[in-house]
Each structure stands twice: as structure tokens, then as C-alpha cells.
Amino acid sequence: MALSLSAMRSAPFSAKLGMSLILLYAVLAIFAPLIAPYAEQEVVGPTYQPWVAPYYLGTDALGRDVLSRLIYGARNTVGIALMATGLAFLIGSTLGLVAATMGGWVDTALSRLVDVLMAIPSLIFALLILTITGTSVVALILVIAVLDSTRVFRLSRAVAQGILTLDYIEVARMRGEGLGWIVRREILPNAAAPLIAEFGLRFCFVFLFIAALSFLGLGLQPPTADWGSMVRESARLISFANFSSWQTATFGLAPLLPAAAIAILTVSVNLVVDWVLHLSSGLKD
Amino acid sequence: MPTKLSPIPLLVLRRLGIGLLTLLIVSAVIFWAVELLPGDIATEVLGQSASPETIAAFKEQFGLTDPPMTRYLAWLGNAVQGDFGLSLANRRPIADLISDRAFNTFFLAGYAAAIAVPLSVGLGLLAALYRGGLLDRWISGTTLTVISFPEFFVAYILILLFSVQLGWFPSLANVTPDMTLADRLHTAFLPALTMVLIVAAHMMRMTRAAIVNLLALPYIEMAELKGMKAWRVIAIHALPNAVAPIVTVIALNLAYLIVGVVLVEVVFVYPGLGQLLVDSVAKRDMPVVQAACLIFAATYILLNLVADLIGIASNPRLLHPR
Amino acid sequence: MEKLLEIRDLRIEGRGSNGWNEIVKGVSLDLHRGEVLGLIGESGAGKSTLGLTAMGHVRPGCRISSGSIRFDGQELVGASTEELRKLRGRRIAYVAQSSAASFNPAWRIIAQHCEAPIRHGVMSRSEAEAEAVRLYSEMRLPDPDQIGFRFPHQISGGQLQRAMTAMAMACKPDLIIFDEPTTALDVTTQIEVLAAIRDIVRNHGSAAIYITHDLAVVAQMADRIKVLLKGEEVEDAPAREMLAHPKEAYTKSLWAVREFQASPRGPLPEGPPLLEITGVDASYGTHKVLDRVTIAAHRGRTVAVVGESGSGKSTTARVAMGLLPPTAGLVKFDGQMLPAKNRDRPRSMLKRMQMIHQSADTALNPRHTIREVLGRPLEFYLGLRGRAKEDRIRELLTEIELDPDLFINRLPSELSGGQKQRVCIARALAAEPDLIICDEVTSALDQIVAEGILRLLDRLQRERGLGYLFITHDLATVRAIADHVVVMQNGRVVEQGSKDEIFAPPHAAYTELLLSSVPEMDPDWLDNLLAARQA
């Protein structure tokens, strides 16, 4: 396996930094109720408090603790992104590998369908569907998973097609192996590295996508703590940023906090993906 | 050797046909998706308590009495002529609502593209030329970071820096039809810059990758062994063969601009199509959503079509068949 | 004679998975003006790496660790990029193995030809173009006035290789490096290219380094031969002297591999042929690739199908295996009709006919251990499991002369090329087949390794009475192992018969051309052949 422990130990600093940050986010998301000083939707004090104890990152327009909401946001935003990506992968890679292996009309039909879905920009398509279904978490996950599975389909189909030209596939076919064996035992082990890297990239994309929808007010709905909607709620404050005093400065920086939380996670994932890609390409030659 | 006819006209026709067909299917998807809406548009808009007479009048006004197929054909036929019907929200012709805004959106996307494309292709070539060097690593690091940022994060940092702190550019890009070009460019600078930063990083990385992928090929080594200078190897030997992948990446990113424009318009309150789309989605104003989706999708399909056509035209095997 | 190139104690390292390892281990070399030096060795001998350093070029991932390279008095180790650039293409030129990959697909051939003389300031464009046309006609390219204005994909491989040699001559260099220039070509094409290269090098008095793994080719081209083994020099002597009296044991072993002969045969067994292909047509799309092909293979016998690329010999194998359904004709196995498609054939039938591919690298799944590779057919065809399967895997490994304890847990990446091909043979044996189709199984291997594989196949045939359908382009292999020979050209069987019938005159015209084109070790072979063909 490419991601063995020894490989991790010899990873470059950037990849290690990425992995540590991802670990930190995971801990925050999993143990949010234990770590966060206040509850997710609790009004704890006056509105727009500066960054002083006990509100280390201040309070928002409704007097809720920003730090607590950020921690719970990790749970909600990342959780939904993971679920949507996972589902997209399940659909996309299964169909992609099967389409490539079977070829013929199955491949043609699936590929044409994907072509059509991809001919509509995904944000636009998502907006269209969400107008119809209304904004709910389930609809959100399903819409994103289906839209994103088209890209996973393309990649896994291309990877599988590359592998299918190799003689060992012909050997398996000549032996009389069925579709299941060829996909699971011959193709999948060799397609794992690019698919893992793609999972990272797709996760970033989905995560940014959900954040964008929430920012537009069409993703997760209040009062659920979510980084995208937190940016939206505090967006106007940026114009009042003023570095003359601690209080005014922190006040104006409020929208940047959740935005930075998003950015740092995607940068971390990208750093790790970059390294995994480098590792798997380096192993080839 | 017998020379065959060039396969290019046939390929181009085929690709055009596929593009048109896709557009047709996409328009059908956009139209029928709304048809599948649970419930009824009239009740949805007028509320449960509306009298049957009001509903009938509403249906009459929006042409909802005909069977769906007839309405689809009528909708498509009118849309091709620039008539998208009436808005549910304010009952005005959608074409009037859209025309100024569509111009603004394409102006912004074009503005960003005019800066981003030459900048990123140029820097991508430089990074490939000095690969492994300081410039390359700096570009690679910066682009990896910027690529991971959400659009609104970039936007707010730019606002904080150039608008709030330095006061060079307005944070609200409220362009009006009577502005001069210079004013327009100044007002729309921050949204354009945001989009440049978002797409340029990706384009640069992909341009570099397209060139670097070629550098391991024997004909590049051959050019080096003929004593050609490094820039010549890149510009004359690698670049012509990388046209197709680079153009594809540019098209992909221009298409992404069309989508990115939605978010950026919202952040900067820029009066464009994206802003209108988001508002209409919130109001569930279906005809407007459909019209905006159709325009965005058509642009997207058109860009991909152009990229494919350039790809076909830059392939020497197709241009000069045996 | 004046010394042109002087390499002293050169060491080159390559970056591997565990740090830097030496590829060239202290080789010295002298080359005089107008002299042609043949560099021979098997893969991994470092001959290409050494050849390229004569231009001061090391491939990415390699570095010169010590030693000196002096070209016409100028030191190349540590020379600046600019100094090297001025030599390359102008005074030292390079001819690569694959001309199709070494010409830029985006530009016309003559534009690439003229690039070096123009950019180095040797000639103007019009002078360079006129000179190019003159060189094209000297290289005996058809239509020399026009051929340069074509794109690389528009002309054939043999022509392109000659165009590349012409391109190397563009600035009248003092030294040309030929890196296996005819390896990728068919034998009948190779002759013309060899003759053209040799004449042009002689006429212009250039010095040359000719890198190849083919002794017979180097015998025609070189004044002096240097033999390399694993980055070290084995022997260096004038060509005729070395061909007549090789001194070192390794050199002698290279000379000797061509003498292998399959074991003697008993009488032909009774009954119908194992595999019977009768009047088969096949096409890829609308392109017809097989035209009424008839071949039969018997138990305990080897049928060699021989032909050049595009002759349809591998397609015949694909039809037999059911990967490409024929458009006409019959395929029978042991007297029974075989369904046209592989997936319609019952497992008991699939088991009896196995195939071994040319490239063991791609025929083994890189993620499966040897145990999995050999275990699967045992399980699939014979239903073996657990202990019985494990024991059988070990027996198979012993049979192909690999130590089970050492190899059973390895991945293909931990094996050498010859070992991989042995594992592929074991995988075919695991099914306990009656017939094995061998598709160019030795072409990707070095001669000594290939001979080991042939000996193994011969032993297995003797012990088990296997039938072989042996597909190859190499007539030396045919001579070594075949009972029956089928000569194919353009999808047709040109001639077939017992080995003695085919190799003894009178031949069909194409067989004659094929047989006479195989280079021989005699240094005068090319001259004699050309003289004979002229007459």
C-alpha cells in the first residue's frame, strides 16, 4: 500500500502539516460537544462581543459563541461533505469501472448520460434542482452526490480503460473470468492510488460547493452552525474592519474566521493529495 | 501514396451536431425538471387559499393550460428568439430583466478572462521552462493554496485589503448602464480580480503539467540533442503539441468563471445574471431560474465545443492525413 | 589517426528506489576520426547511457560521478550548458531508436532537418533545404524533392529512420551516435536502412558510435567492437578479429546462443490435430487482417508462425483464443468445433488451450503475488484449494526452475524479465493444457535469457507432450525450435511446410526475401547480399 506508516514518516513537511491539520479537524468534528465551550445554538451573551474570555472568538449577531459554532460547524459541514463525496464515489466508481469493463451499449449509454449531466454547470444544476426540491439536508447530499459522481465516473472509467489494455486483463478474460473478478481483483487494486487521490480532490470540491451553497443561503439552513452560512451572516461586517483597536479589528474579521476554517481544511487535503499523487507517480518509473 | 480527404470537416460537423443535441437535451432537462415539481406552480405562487378563478386566471396568463409538450416547444421556440416569458414574481417579461444583467455578467467574465488567460499561460510556460527552480516552486506553492480557497474567502481578503484598508477600489461593484468603460473597469476590478485568482491558479498548474508531460518524450530530447536553446525547445517543440490540452483547460476554467461569477456577484452585489438566479431560486421564480440556467448551460456547452474544435484543428494527424 | 573522442574511467549513477547506483562503472573509450565503434551488450549494460554521454548528455535521474570525456580536446564533464549546446547537432549528432517518437509530430520533416544548421548559423534556410534534398537522395529516400515536406506520420518507419539519419548529417558532424537505429524495424526494412547508414557514414568520413544488442548488425557496421556487461567493459577489439576469435568467456557465450536446437522428435501421434484453423478470415472494423488462413497444430509438436509486423500472425492467435471472432472459416480443437467467442466456450475447453504473451511485464498483474498468479488457474480450472493448491504452486515453481521459498510471496516487480516470463509459463502450465500458444515470448528478452526460456519450453514439451503454436518474427528462433513453419505476409499464409522444406530452396519469393534479410555474423554479408540483389 502506498500509504504505509514508513511512507508517512518520510513524507515531506507539507504533507505532514496537512495530515496533522486534517487530524485536528477530525478530532474537533467527532468530539465537538466535549470541546466546544457552549452549545451550538445557545444564546450566551450580548451580541458582537470582541475576542476576549469567555468568548474567545467573540459572539455573533444573535449573541451565540462564535468559537463553539465554528467547532460544531466542523461537524456539520465536513460531515455532509464526506457523506456526499462517499456516495458520489460509490455511484461513480462502480458505474465507471463496470462501464469500462463491459464496454458496448452499457458503456455508451452511461457515458452519454454523464455527458449530458456534465454539460450543465454543477452549481447551476444544483440551484435548479434545489429550487424544486427545496433545501433539505437529504436533498443537498443526494443532489451533490449525483452531480459529483459524473466526474468520478469519468475518472474511474478512464483509469480502468488504461488498465484494460494491459495483457493481464486479456489473460483473465481468456481464462474465462467473469465481470466481478475482473473489476474487483484485476482492476480495482491497480486503480486504487488515482482513486484515493481523486477522493481527496473531490472532497475539497464538494466541501467548497456546500460552503458556496450555504453562503448563497441555499445549503444548510439556520440555526445549524455551518461555515458557509456563518460567512454569509457576518459578511457585511468586513466593511467595518478597522485596525485602530483590538475590538474594532476583531469585529470586522468575523466573516474571515469561518472562511479561513474552510480554506485551511481544503489546503491541508490538497497538500496530502499532492504528496499521494507524487508518491504514486514516482512509484511508476 | 494516395492522399485521402481531410477528415476535419466531417469531424467538425459531427462535433457541432453533438453540441446542438446536447443543448436540446439540456433544455429539455431544465424544462421538465420544473414540470416534475411536486404540486402546482399556481398554488405554489398564489398560496393554498387562492380561489379557483384566480388560479385559472394565473394559468391563463402564464400559458399553463396547454399540455406540457406544447408548452416545452413553445418555450424553446420563444427562448431561441430571446423571449423567455414572464417572471412569476413581478410579472414582467424576463427578457427585459435579463438583458442588462446578462451583459454585465459576460462583461465581468470577459474582463477576468482577458487578464487570467494570458497571465496563467505565460506563467505556466515560465514554470515549465524553469521547472524545479525557485520560481516554479513558488508558483506551485501559491497556486496550490489559492486553488483551495473558497471564492468568498478570496473576495473578502481582497475587500479587506484594497477596499477597507487602502480604499483603492469600491467593495460594492454596483455598475450602471450609463457608466464609462473606465469607470466600469474600475468598479468591477475587485470581482474580476477575485475570479482571476481563482481560475489562474488552476490554469497555470495545468499549462505547466501539459508542457512537462511532453518533456519526457523522445522528440523533446532530440531537440535538446540538436543543440536547441531551452526556450526554443519549450516554445517551438513542446507548445504546439500541448495546444489541445491547454485549450481544454482554458475552456474548462472559462466555464468555471461562468459558475464562479454567481458567488462573486453575490459577494460584491454586482448586478448580474448570477445574482438574479440566486434571488429567483430563493423566491422559487421558476421561469427566471429556467431562463438563467439555459443561458449559463448554453455558454458552457459552447465553450466546450470551441475547445474541442480547436483540439481537432491543432492535430497534425487530422490536418494532414496520410 | 587523430583522436576525436577520449573517455577516461567514466562513472555514471542513476537514481533508484534505494539511492544512487552505478550504471556505468569506470569505462574508457577512444575513438578516432572516421572510425565506427560498435557498442554491444544486453539490456542494462549501460550502452545507451555511455553513448549519450559522448554528447555530454545524461538523462534525467542520472549523473556523472567521476571521469572525463574529451571531445576534440574539449572537456565535456562540467562544461557549461551553452558550450555543450554549441557542440550538439553541429559537431556531434544523435540518431535515436524510434524515429516515429523522435520526430516532432507538429512540424514538417524538412523544417526539423533544417533547424540545426540554421540555428547553429551553419547555413541559410535555402542552403539547408537544398542540402536536405541532397541528403535525402543520398539516403535513397523516394521522391527526395518532396518527401521533406511531409509530416512524420505520413511516411513509413524505415523511411523515417533514414530521414533521421539524414537530419543527423545536416551540419556535417564529426561524430554521430546511433542508438539502436534499426531495432524497431522489420528485417526486410532493416537491410535498406543499414546499407544507407553505412554508405553515408563512409562517404562523409564521420566517426560513429553504433549502439546495438545485435551482433550480426554490428558486424556489418563497425570497424571496432566494444562489449559491455552491467556497466563494465568486457572486451574491445577490431571487429573482424573479435568476430573470428572472441577472447572473453562472456563474448563467447554471446556468440554461442545461436546454436540451440530443440530435442529430437518421435513419430507424429495418431488422431486429429489439436488445433485446426481452416480458411479463417478476420477483420478489425472494415480493415481485413486475415485472409483464408489455414494452420494445424499437433500434440508434442511446434508450429512456428513467422512474419513481419502486420502479417496477421498475432491476430491468428487472437482468433484461436476466441478474442476476435472470425468472419469466415472454422476453428476446431481436438476434432470439435470451438465457439467463436471466448465467453461461449466451456471452462473444460478453455483449460486445454493456454496462451503466453510477449511482454511478461504487462501480462502479470502488478498487485498479485506469484502465489495468487499461479493459484488462480489451479482453483479456477482444477478446483484445487488450501494445502493441495499450495503444494501444486510449489511444484510448478520448481518445474520452471525458481525456488518456491524465495519466490512464492514476491510481486512481479521483484522479478527479472526472464523470471517473469517463467512465471507466465507456469501460469499456463497450471491449467494442465494440451496446447500453448506462445506469442513472441522471447522477443522482449536478451539472447541468453531467451535461450533459457526456449530450453525450458523444449523440456516441458518433451515431458508433457505439449503442442506449441509459436508466433515469432525471429527466424533464428524458428530454426531452433520449429517442426512445421508457416510463413505469413499481409494476413495470408505465403508458404508452409516442414522446417527442412521451408529452409531449403526453392522458396516462395517472400520467404526468400525474409530468409536472406536476416543479418549474419560475417562482416562481408551485407556487401555480398547487396551485390547479389543488384545482380
Coordinates of C-alpha atoms in Angstrom, one line a residue, chain A residues 115-116 118-121 123-125 127-129 131-134 151 205 208 211-212 215-216 218 228 231 235-236 238-239 241-243 253 255-256 259-260 262-263 266-267 270-271 274, chain B residues 22 25-26 29-30 33-34 37-38 144-145 147-150 152-153 156-157 159-160 164-165 171 205 256 259 262-263 266-267 269 277-278 280-282 284 286 289 293 296-297 300-301:
Chain A
D115 CA -22.0 13.8 -20.9
V116 CA -25.5 15.4 -20.6
M118 CA -21.8 17.4 -17.2
A119 CA -23.0 19.7 -19.9
I120 CA -24.8 21.7 -17.3
P121 CA -22.5 23.6 -14.8
L123 CA -23.8 24.9 -9.4
I124 CA -26.4 25.9 -11.9
F125 CA -27.9 22.4 -12.0
L127 CA -29.6 25.5 -8.0
L128 CA -32.3 24.3 -10.4
I129 CA -32.9 21.1 -8.5
T131 CA -35.4 25.2 -6.3
I132 CA -37.6 22.3 -7.0
T133 CA -36.9 20.0 -4.0
G134 CA -36.5 22.9 -1.5
R151 CA -16.7 13.3 -12.5
F205 CA -14.6 20.3 -4.3
L208 CA -16.3 24.1 -1.2
A211 CA -20.0 26.1 1.6
A212 CA -20.8 28.0 -1.5
F215 CA -23.1 31.1 1.6
L216 CA -25.8 31.7 -1.1
L218 CA -29.4 27.6 -0.2
G228 CA -20.7 28.8 4.7
V231 CA -19.7 33.7 6.4
A235 CA -20.4 39.2 5.6
R236 CA -21.4 42.9 6.0
I238 CA -16.0 43.3 6.8
S239 CA -16.6 46.9 5.7
A241 CA -12.8 46.3 9.8
N242 CA -10.6 48.9 11.4
F243 CA -7.3 48.1 12.9
L253 CA -12.6 40.0 10.8
P255 CA -16.5 36.6 8.2
L256 CA -12.9 35.7 7.7
A259 CA -13.9 31.2 5.6
A260 CA -10.4 30.6 6.9
I262 CA -12.8 26.2 5.1
A263 CA -9.6 27.3 3.3
T266 CA -9.0 22.3 1.7
V267 CA -5.4 23.4 1.7
N270 CA -4.6 19.3 -1.2
L271 CA -1.2 19.1 0.4
D274 CA -0.3 16.3 -3.9
Chain B
T22 CA -26.7 18.2 -26.0
I25 CA -31.4 17.6 -24.2
V26 CA -30.2 20.1 -21.6
V29 CA -33.9 18.7 -18.7
I30 CA -34.3 22.3 -17.5
A33 CA -37.3 19.2 -14.1
V34 CA -39.7 22.0 -13.2
L37 CA -42.2 19.8 -9.2
P38 CA -44.4 18.3 -6.6
L144 CA -2.0 25.0 -4.6
T145 CA -3.0 27.4 -1.8
I147 CA -6.9 26.7 -5.6
S148 CA -8.1 25.5 -2.2
F149 CA -9.7 28.8 -1.1
P150 CA -13.4 29.3 -1.4
F152 CA -15.7 34.3 -1.0
F153 CA -12.6 33.9 1.2
Y156 CA -13.3 39.2 1.5
I157 CA -9.5 39.3 1.8
I159 CA -12.1 43.7 0.0
L160 CA -10.3 44.0 3.3
V164 CA -11.3 48.8 3.5
Q165 CA -7.6 49.4 4.2
S171 CA -16.3 47.0 -2.2
R205 CA -0.8 24.4 -13.0
Y256 CA -15.9 27.7 -14.3
V259 CA -20.3 29.5 -12.4
V262 CA -22.6 33.6 -9.3
L263 CA -20.8 33.7 -6.0
V266 CA -23.4 37.9 -4.6
V267 CA -20.3 38.9 -2.6
V269 CA -23.6 42.8 -5.0
L277 CA -30.5 33.5 -10.4
V278 CA -29.8 33.2 -6.7
S280 CA -35.0 33.8 -8.1
V281 CA -34.1 30.4 -6.6
A282 CA -34.9 31.8 -3.2
R284 CA -38.8 30.0 -6.4
M286 CA -39.3 29.2 -12.0
V289 CA -34.5 30.2 -13.0
C293 CA -30.0 28.1 -16.3
F296 CA -25.4 29.5 -18.4
A297 CA -25.7 26.0 -19.8
Y300 CA -20.9 26.3 -21.0
I301 CA -21.7 23.9 -23.9

